[in-house]
Amino acid sequence: MQKTIIQISHLMKTYKLGGETVHALNDVSLEINKGEFLAIIGPSGSGKSTLMNMVGCLDRPESGTYLLDGKDIGKMNDNQLAIIRNEKIGFIFQNFNLLTKLTAIENVELPLLYRGVSAKERKDKALDSLKKVGLLERSGHLPSQLSGGQQQRVAIARALAGAPSILLADEPTGALDSKTSKEIITVMKELNEVGHTIILITHDLAVAKQAKRMVSIQDGQLFENGGEPL
């Protein structure tokens, strides 16, 4: 029996734009099991960024419920949400978001530093994470000394370091060429094979098809039928 890690029911989120009400999320329901590799695909303005912010505990729903590991995200205050983000979710961004003055290993250690993990344990976990993404030999390099693909591997290692429940990747190949994109997707597939739960947000159908399951979002509504809205 697979464990349900994310349970989203009838989620709604609206915002005002030029006097009009936009339904960024319109009655969205979604379940994700532990160990899944799910792609959420949609064009710009479809609501996928809003959904990512919800899943990543960066925002709360107006109505509906979001349970992460059985905890109701909608009832948490900002401080509780920050703790959940730090402990449960590893973020991977399009532009890597590495600190330029820190080495690869120092960037990977950052989430652990915020948790108060001891220096030795931080280093051990960071080296282990870099090893998982095949970048152990570059641990002392600054981001400027790394290629785009290597920087994204560091970012993935940083997301891994805190042993999160979920890896949440927002357009992780968006700033990379096609060859490097394939390499990064391969890394994600390998991580999924050893049990990591991965949610990939993308506008690129070729990238989305690499996941084991795909849902599409359009005009704030979710469709689960191979990536095309009904």
mmCIF file of C-alpha atoms in Angstrom:
data_model
loop_
_atom_site.group_PDB
_atom_site.id
_atom_site.type_symbol
_atom_site.label_atom_id
_atom_site.label_comp_id
_atom_site.label_asym_id
_atom_site.label_seq_id
_atom_site.Cartn_x
_atom_site.Cartn_y
_atom_site.Cartn_z
ATOM 1 C CA MET A 1 0.000 0.000 0.000
ATOM 2 C CA GLN A 2 1.532 3.278 -1.124
ATOM 3 C CA LYS A 3 1.513 6.126 1.346
ATOM 4 C CA THR A 4 -0.238 9.317 0.225
ATOM 5 C CA ILE A 5 2.162 12.167 0.926
ATOM 6 C CA ILE A 6 0.115 15.032 -0.589
ATOM 7 C CA GLN A 7 -3.661 15.287 -0.482
ATOM 8 C CA ILE A 8 -5.144 18.378 -2.156
ATOM 9 C CA SER A 9 -8.937 18.735 -2.187
ATOM 10 C CA HIS A 10 -11.007 21.426 -3.951
ATOM 11 C CA LEU A 11 -8.293 24.080 -3.740
ATOM 12 C CA MET A 12 -9.271 27.616 -4.728
ATOM 13 C CA LYS A 13 -7.092 30.683 -5.193
ATOM 14 C CA THR A 14 -8.152 33.949 -6.829
ATOM 15 C CA TYR A 15 -6.527 37.313 -7.316
ATOM 16 C CA LYS A 16 -7.542 40.647 -8.768
ATOM 17 C CA LEU A 17 -6.042 41.774 -12.073
ATOM 18 C CA GLY A 18 -7.137 45.046 -13.639
ATOM 19 C CA GLY A 19 -10.502 44.979 -11.901
ATOM 20 C CA GLU A 20 -11.151 41.360 -12.878
ATOM 21 C CA THR A 21 -11.065 38.297 -10.660
ATOM 22 C CA VAL A 22 -8.696 35.644 -11.980
ATOM 23 C CA HIS A 23 -9.174 32.046 -10.812
ATOM 24 C CA ALA A 24 -5.530 30.977 -10.523
ATOM 25 C CA LEU A 25 -6.657 27.679 -9.006
ATOM 26 C CA ASN A 26 -10.224 26.549 -9.627
ATOM 27 C CA ASP A 27 -11.401 23.540 -7.612
ATOM 28 C CA VAL A 28 -8.089 21.673 -7.896
ATOM 29 C CA SER A 29 -7.804 18.192 -6.360
ATOM 30 C CA LEU A 30 -4.653 16.056 -6.506
ATOM 31 C CA GLU A 31 -3.120 13.131 -4.637
ATOM 32 C CA ILE A 32 0.575 12.277 -4.766
ATOM 33 C CA ASN A 33 2.024 9.114 -3.277
ATOM 34 C CA LYS A 34 5.410 8.672 -1.677
ATOM 35 C CA GLY A 35 8.014 7.776 -4.293
ATOM 36 C CA GLU A 36 6.153 9.234 -7.280
ATOM 37 C CA PHE A 37 7.755 11.260 -10.063
ATOM 38 C CA LEU A 38 5.008 13.662 -11.173
ATOM 39 C CA ALA A 39 5.179 16.391 -13.795
ATOM 40 C CA ILE A 40 2.758 19.324 -13.723
ATOM 41 C CA ILE A 41 2.665 20.919 -17.171
ATOM 42 C CA GLY A 42 0.994 24.109 -18.297
ATOM 43 C CA PRO A 43 1.590 27.274 -20.338
ATOM 44 C CA SER A 44 2.440 30.634 -18.820
ATOM 45 C CA GLY A 45 -0.532 31.970 -16.843
ATOM 46 C CA SER A 46 -2.131 28.539 -16.472
ATOM 47 C CA GLY A 47 -1.907 28.493 -12.664
ATOM 48 C CA LYS A 48 1.082 26.160 -12.365
ATOM 49 C CA SER A 49 3.192 28.694 -10.446
ATOM 50 C CA THR A 50 0.316 29.282 -8.018
ATOM 51 C CA LEU A 51 -0.051 25.517 -7.564
ATOM 52 C CA MET A 52 3.703 25.202 -7.005
ATOM 53 C CA ASN A 53 3.544 27.916 -4.348
ATOM 54 C CA MET A 54 0.749 25.984 -2.639
ATOM 55 C CA VAL A 55 2.545 22.645 -2.783
ATOM 56 C CA GLY A 56 5.745 24.344 -1.602
ATOM 57 C CA CYS A 57 3.934 25.894 1.394
ATOM 58 C CA LEU A 58 4.775 29.396 0.147
ATOM 59 C CA ASP A 59 1.079 30.315 0.053
ATOM 60 C CA ARG A 60 -2.193 29.173 1.591
ATOM 61 C CA PRO A 61 -5.438 28.271 -0.165
ATOM 62 C CA GLU A 62 -8.501 30.509 0.102
ATOM 63 C CA SER A 63 -10.666 27.418 0.374
ATOM 64 C CA GLY A 64 -10.175 23.695 0.084
ATOM 65 C CA THR A 65 -7.577 21.683 1.955
ATOM 66 C CA TYR A 66 -3.943 20.745 1.493
ATOM 67 C CA LEU A 67 -2.565 17.955 3.674
ATOM 68 C CA LEU A 68 1.187 17.349 3.572
ATOM 69 C CA ASP A 69 2.199 14.201 5.433
ATOM 70 C CA GLY A 70 -1.215 14.424 7.110
ATOM 71 C CA LYS A 71 -0.728 18.017 8.327
ATOM 72 C CA ASP A 72 -3.206 20.726 7.302
ATOM 73 C CA ILE A 73 -1.120 23.461 5.650
ATOM 74 C CA GLY A 74 -4.030 25.918 5.510
ATOM 75 C CA LYS A 75 -4.180 26.124 9.319
ATOM 76 C CA MET A 76 -0.498 26.967 9.831
ATOM 77 C CA ASN A 77 0.980 30.359 10.636
ATOM 78 C CA ASP A 78 3.985 31.813 8.770
ATOM 79 C CA ASN A 79 6.482 30.427 11.265
ATOM 80 C CA GLN A 80 5.021 26.913 11.077
ATOM 81 C CA LEU A 81 5.042 27.093 7.270
ATOM 82 C CA ALA A 82 8.725 28.114 7.280
ATOM 83 C CA ILE A 83 9.570 25.086 9.446
ATOM 84 C CA ILE A 84 7.585 22.748 7.165
ATOM 85 C CA ARG A 85 9.349 24.177 4.070
ATOM 86 C CA ASN A 86 12.765 23.685 5.650
ATOM 87 C CA GLU A 87 12.070 20.142 6.833
ATOM 88 C CA LYS A 88 9.744 18.660 4.225
ATOM 89 C CA ILE A 89 10.504 20.300 0.873
ATOM 90 C CA GLY A 90 13.681 20.541 -1.174
ATOM 91 C CA PHE A 91 13.380 23.333 -3.744
ATOM 92 C CA ILE A 92 15.130 23.226 -7.133
ATOM 93 C CA PHE A 93 14.858 26.457 -9.157
ATOM 94 C CA GLN A 94 15.303 27.351 -12.821
ATOM 95 C CA ASN A 95 18.158 29.769 -12.088
ATOM 96 C CA PHE A 96 19.849 27.568 -9.474
ATOM 97 C CA ASN A 97 19.734 30.280 -6.724
ATOM 98 C CA LEU A 98 23.248 29.483 -5.493
ATOM 99 C CA LEU A 99 25.132 32.003 -3.362
ATOM 100 C CA THR A 100 28.022 33.155 -5.540
ATOM 101 C CA LYS A 101 30.561 33.635 -2.741
ATOM 102 C CA LEU A 102 30.041 30.167 -1.290
ATOM 103 C CA THR A 103 31.591 26.957 -2.613
ATOM 104 C CA ALA A 104 29.468 24.064 -3.812
ATOM 105 C CA ILE A 105 29.674 22.277 -0.469
ATOM 106 C CA GLU A 106 28.886 25.484 1.467
ATOM 107 C CA ASN A 107 25.803 26.053 -0.697
ATOM 108 C CA VAL A 108 24.657 22.486 -0.049
ATOM 109 C CA GLU A 109 25.186 22.897 3.710
ATOM 110 C CA LEU A 110 22.922 25.972 3.945
ATOM 111 C CA PRO A 111 19.571 24.280 4.726
ATOM 112 C CA LEU A 112 21.305 22.238 7.432
ATOM 113 C CA LEU A 113 22.866 25.372 8.901
ATOM 114 C CA TYR A 114 19.358 26.826 9.320
ATOM 115 C CA ARG A 115 18.360 23.679 11.195
ATOM 116 C CA GLY A 116 21.260 23.966 13.625
ATOM 117 C CA VAL A 117 22.982 20.774 12.450
ATOM 118 C CA SER A 118 26.565 20.419 13.745
ATOM 119 C CA ALA A 119 29.466 21.335 11.432
ATOM 120 C CA LYS A 120 30.697 17.761 11.020
ATOM 121 C CA GLU A 121 27.254 16.347 10.295
ATOM 122 C CA ARG A 122 26.586 19.212 7.833
ATOM 123 C CA LYS A 123 29.775 18.454 5.956
ATOM 124 C CA ASP A 124 29.117 14.697 5.872
ATOM 125 C CA LYS A 125 25.564 15.141 4.585
ATOM 126 C CA ALA A 126 26.622 17.771 2.030
ATOM 127 C CA LEU A 127 29.389 15.531 0.659
ATOM 128 C CA ASP A 128 26.964 12.612 0.488
ATOM 129 C CA SER A 129 24.449 14.752 -1.443
ATOM 130 C CA LEU A 130 27.122 15.963 -3.874
ATOM 131 C CA LYS A 131 28.156 12.356 -4.399
ATOM 132 C CA LYS A 132 24.559 11.415 -5.292
ATOM 133 C CA VAL A 133 24.540 13.971 -8.114
ATOM 134 C CA GLY A 134 28.031 13.036 -9.327
ATOM 135 C CA LEU A 135 29.745 16.255 -8.282
ATOM 136 C CA LEU A 136 31.881 15.241 -5.316
ATOM 137 C CA GLU A 137 35.134 16.300 -7.012
ATOM 138 C CA ARG A 138 33.802 19.861 -7.481
ATOM 139 C CA SER A 139 32.813 20.413 -3.844
ATOM 140 C CA GLY A 140 35.356 23.226 -3.342
ATOM 141 C CA HIS A 141 34.444 25.143 -6.505
ATOM 142 C CA LEU A 142 32.513 28.418 -6.587
ATOM 143 C CA PRO A 143 29.402 28.639 -8.795
ATOM 144 C CA SER A 144 31.345 30.820 -11.285
ATOM 145 C CA GLN A 145 33.771 27.917 -11.763
ATOM 146 C CA LEU A 146 30.952 25.505 -12.664
ATOM 147 C CA SER A 147 28.898 25.012 -15.838
ATOM 148 C CA GLY A 148 25.142 25.570 -15.805
ATOM 149 C CA GLY A 149 24.508 21.839 -15.528
ATOM 150 C CA GLN A 150 26.981 21.512 -12.665
ATOM 151 C CA GLN A 151 25.363 24.457 -10.867
ATOM 152 C CA GLN A 152 21.958 22.770 -11.179
ATOM 153 C CA ARG A 153 23.466 19.560 -9.763
ATOM 154 C CA VAL A 154 24.694 21.562 -6.769
ATOM 155 C CA ALA A 155 21.188 22.991 -6.394
ATOM 156 C CA ILE A 156 19.743 19.455 -6.471
ATOM 157 C CA ALA A 157 22.311 18.338 -3.873
ATOM 158 C CA ARG A 158 21.291 21.294 -1.678
ATOM 159 C CA ALA A 159 17.641 20.242 -1.992
ATOM 160 C CA LEU A 160 18.603 16.679 -1.042
ATOM 161 C CA ALA A 161 20.788 17.540 1.936
ATOM 162 C CA GLY A 162 17.970 17.982 4.433
ATOM 163 C CA ALA A 163 16.350 14.629 3.510
ATOM 164 C CA PRO A 164 13.025 16.273 2.527
ATOM 165 C CA SER A 165 9.790 14.379 1.901
ATOM 166 C CA ILE A 166 9.491 16.037 -1.523
ATOM 167 C CA LEU A 167 11.807 17.476 -4.165
ATOM 168 C CA LEU A 168 9.947 20.348 -5.835
ATOM 169 C CA ALA A 169 11.587 21.349 -9.132
ATOM 170 C CA ASP A 170 10.392 24.549 -10.813
ATOM 171 C CA GLU A 171 11.433 24.543 -14.508
ATOM 172 C CA PRO A 172 14.768 22.916 -13.525
ATOM 173 C CA THR A 173 15.921 22.662 -17.138
ATOM 174 C CA GLY A 174 14.654 26.102 -18.224
ATOM 175 C CA ALA A 175 18.091 27.760 -18.193
ATOM 176 C CA LEU A 176 19.951 24.812 -19.743
ATOM 177 C CA ASP A 177 20.660 23.589 -23.275
ATOM 178 C CA SER A 178 18.995 20.384 -24.472
ATOM 179 C CA LYS A 179 21.987 18.100 -23.800
ATOM 180 C CA THR A 180 22.443 19.395 -20.248
ATOM 181 C CA SER A 181 18.666 19.269 -19.689
ATOM 182 C CA LYS A 182 18.716 15.542 -20.452
ATOM 183 C CA GLU A 183 21.558 15.049 -17.972
ATOM 184 C CA ILE A 184 19.608 16.835 -15.211
ATOM 185 C CA ILE A 185 16.447 14.816 -15.933
ATOM 186 C CA THR A 186 18.574 11.647 -15.774
ATOM 187 C CA VAL A 187 19.810 12.713 -12.310
ATOM 188 C CA MET A 188 16.188 13.207 -11.211
ATOM 189 C CA LYS A 189 15.161 9.810 -12.582
ATOM 190 C CA GLU A 190 18.017 8.170 -10.678
ATOM 191 C CA LEU A 191 16.967 9.924 -7.462
ATOM 192 C CA ASN A 192 13.385 8.798 -8.014
ATOM 193 C CA GLU A 193 14.541 5.211 -8.564
ATOM 194 C CA VAL A 194 16.071 5.180 -5.064
ATOM 195 C CA GLY A 195 12.816 6.428 -3.511
ATOM 196 C CA HIS A 196 12.732 10.228 -3.702
ATOM 197 C CA THR A 197 9.337 11.836 -4.356
ATOM 198 C CA ILE A 198 9.732 14.412 -7.143
ATOM 199 C CA ILE A 199 7.291 17.039 -8.405
ATOM 200 C CA LEU A 200 8.435 18.711 -11.607
ATOM 201 C CA ILE A 201 6.814 21.951 -12.825
ATOM 202 C CA THR A 202 7.384 22.655 -16.515
ATOM 203 C CA HIS A 203 5.947 24.147 -19.711
ATOM 204 C CA ASP A 204 7.978 21.710 -21.828
ATOM 205 C CA LEU A 205 6.090 18.564 -22.899
ATOM 206 C CA ALA A 206 9.296 16.690 -23.763
ATOM 207 C CA VAL A 207 10.570 17.263 -20.208
ATOM 208 C CA ALA A 208 7.195 16.422 -18.632
ATOM 209 C CA LYS A 209 7.056 13.105 -20.507
ATOM 210 C CA GLN A 210 10.182 11.976 -18.650
ATOM 211 C CA ALA A 211 8.186 11.761 -15.420
ATOM 212 C CA LYS A 212 6.232 8.631 -14.512
ATOM 213 C CA ARG A 213 2.952 10.537 -14.242
ATOM 214 C CA MET A 214 1.784 13.775 -15.783
ATOM 215 C CA VAL A 215 -1.028 16.209 -15.043
ATOM 216 C CA SER A 216 -1.765 19.387 -16.969
ATOM 217 C CA ILE A 217 -3.111 22.673 -15.707
ATOM 218 C CA GLN A 218 -4.969 25.229 -17.794
ATOM 219 C CA ASP A 219 -6.976 28.245 -16.655
ATOM 220 C CA GLY A 220 -6.577 27.090 -13.060
ATOM 221 C CA GLN A 221 -8.049 23.627 -13.671
ATOM 222 C CA LEU A 222 -6.200 20.334 -13.427
ATOM 223 C CA PHE A 223 -6.481 17.512 -15.968
ATOM 224 C CA GLU A 224 -4.989 14.043 -15.654
ATOM 225 C CA ASN A 225 -5.065 12.456 -19.083
ATOM 226 C CA GLY A 226 -1.588 12.413 -20.546
ATOM 227 C CA GLY A 227 -0.812 16.105 -20.434
ATOM 228 C CA GLU A 228 -3.583 17.616 -22.575
ATOM 229 C CA PRO A 229 -6.621 19.432 -21.162
ATOM 230 C CA LEU A 230 -9.948 17.816 -21.992
#
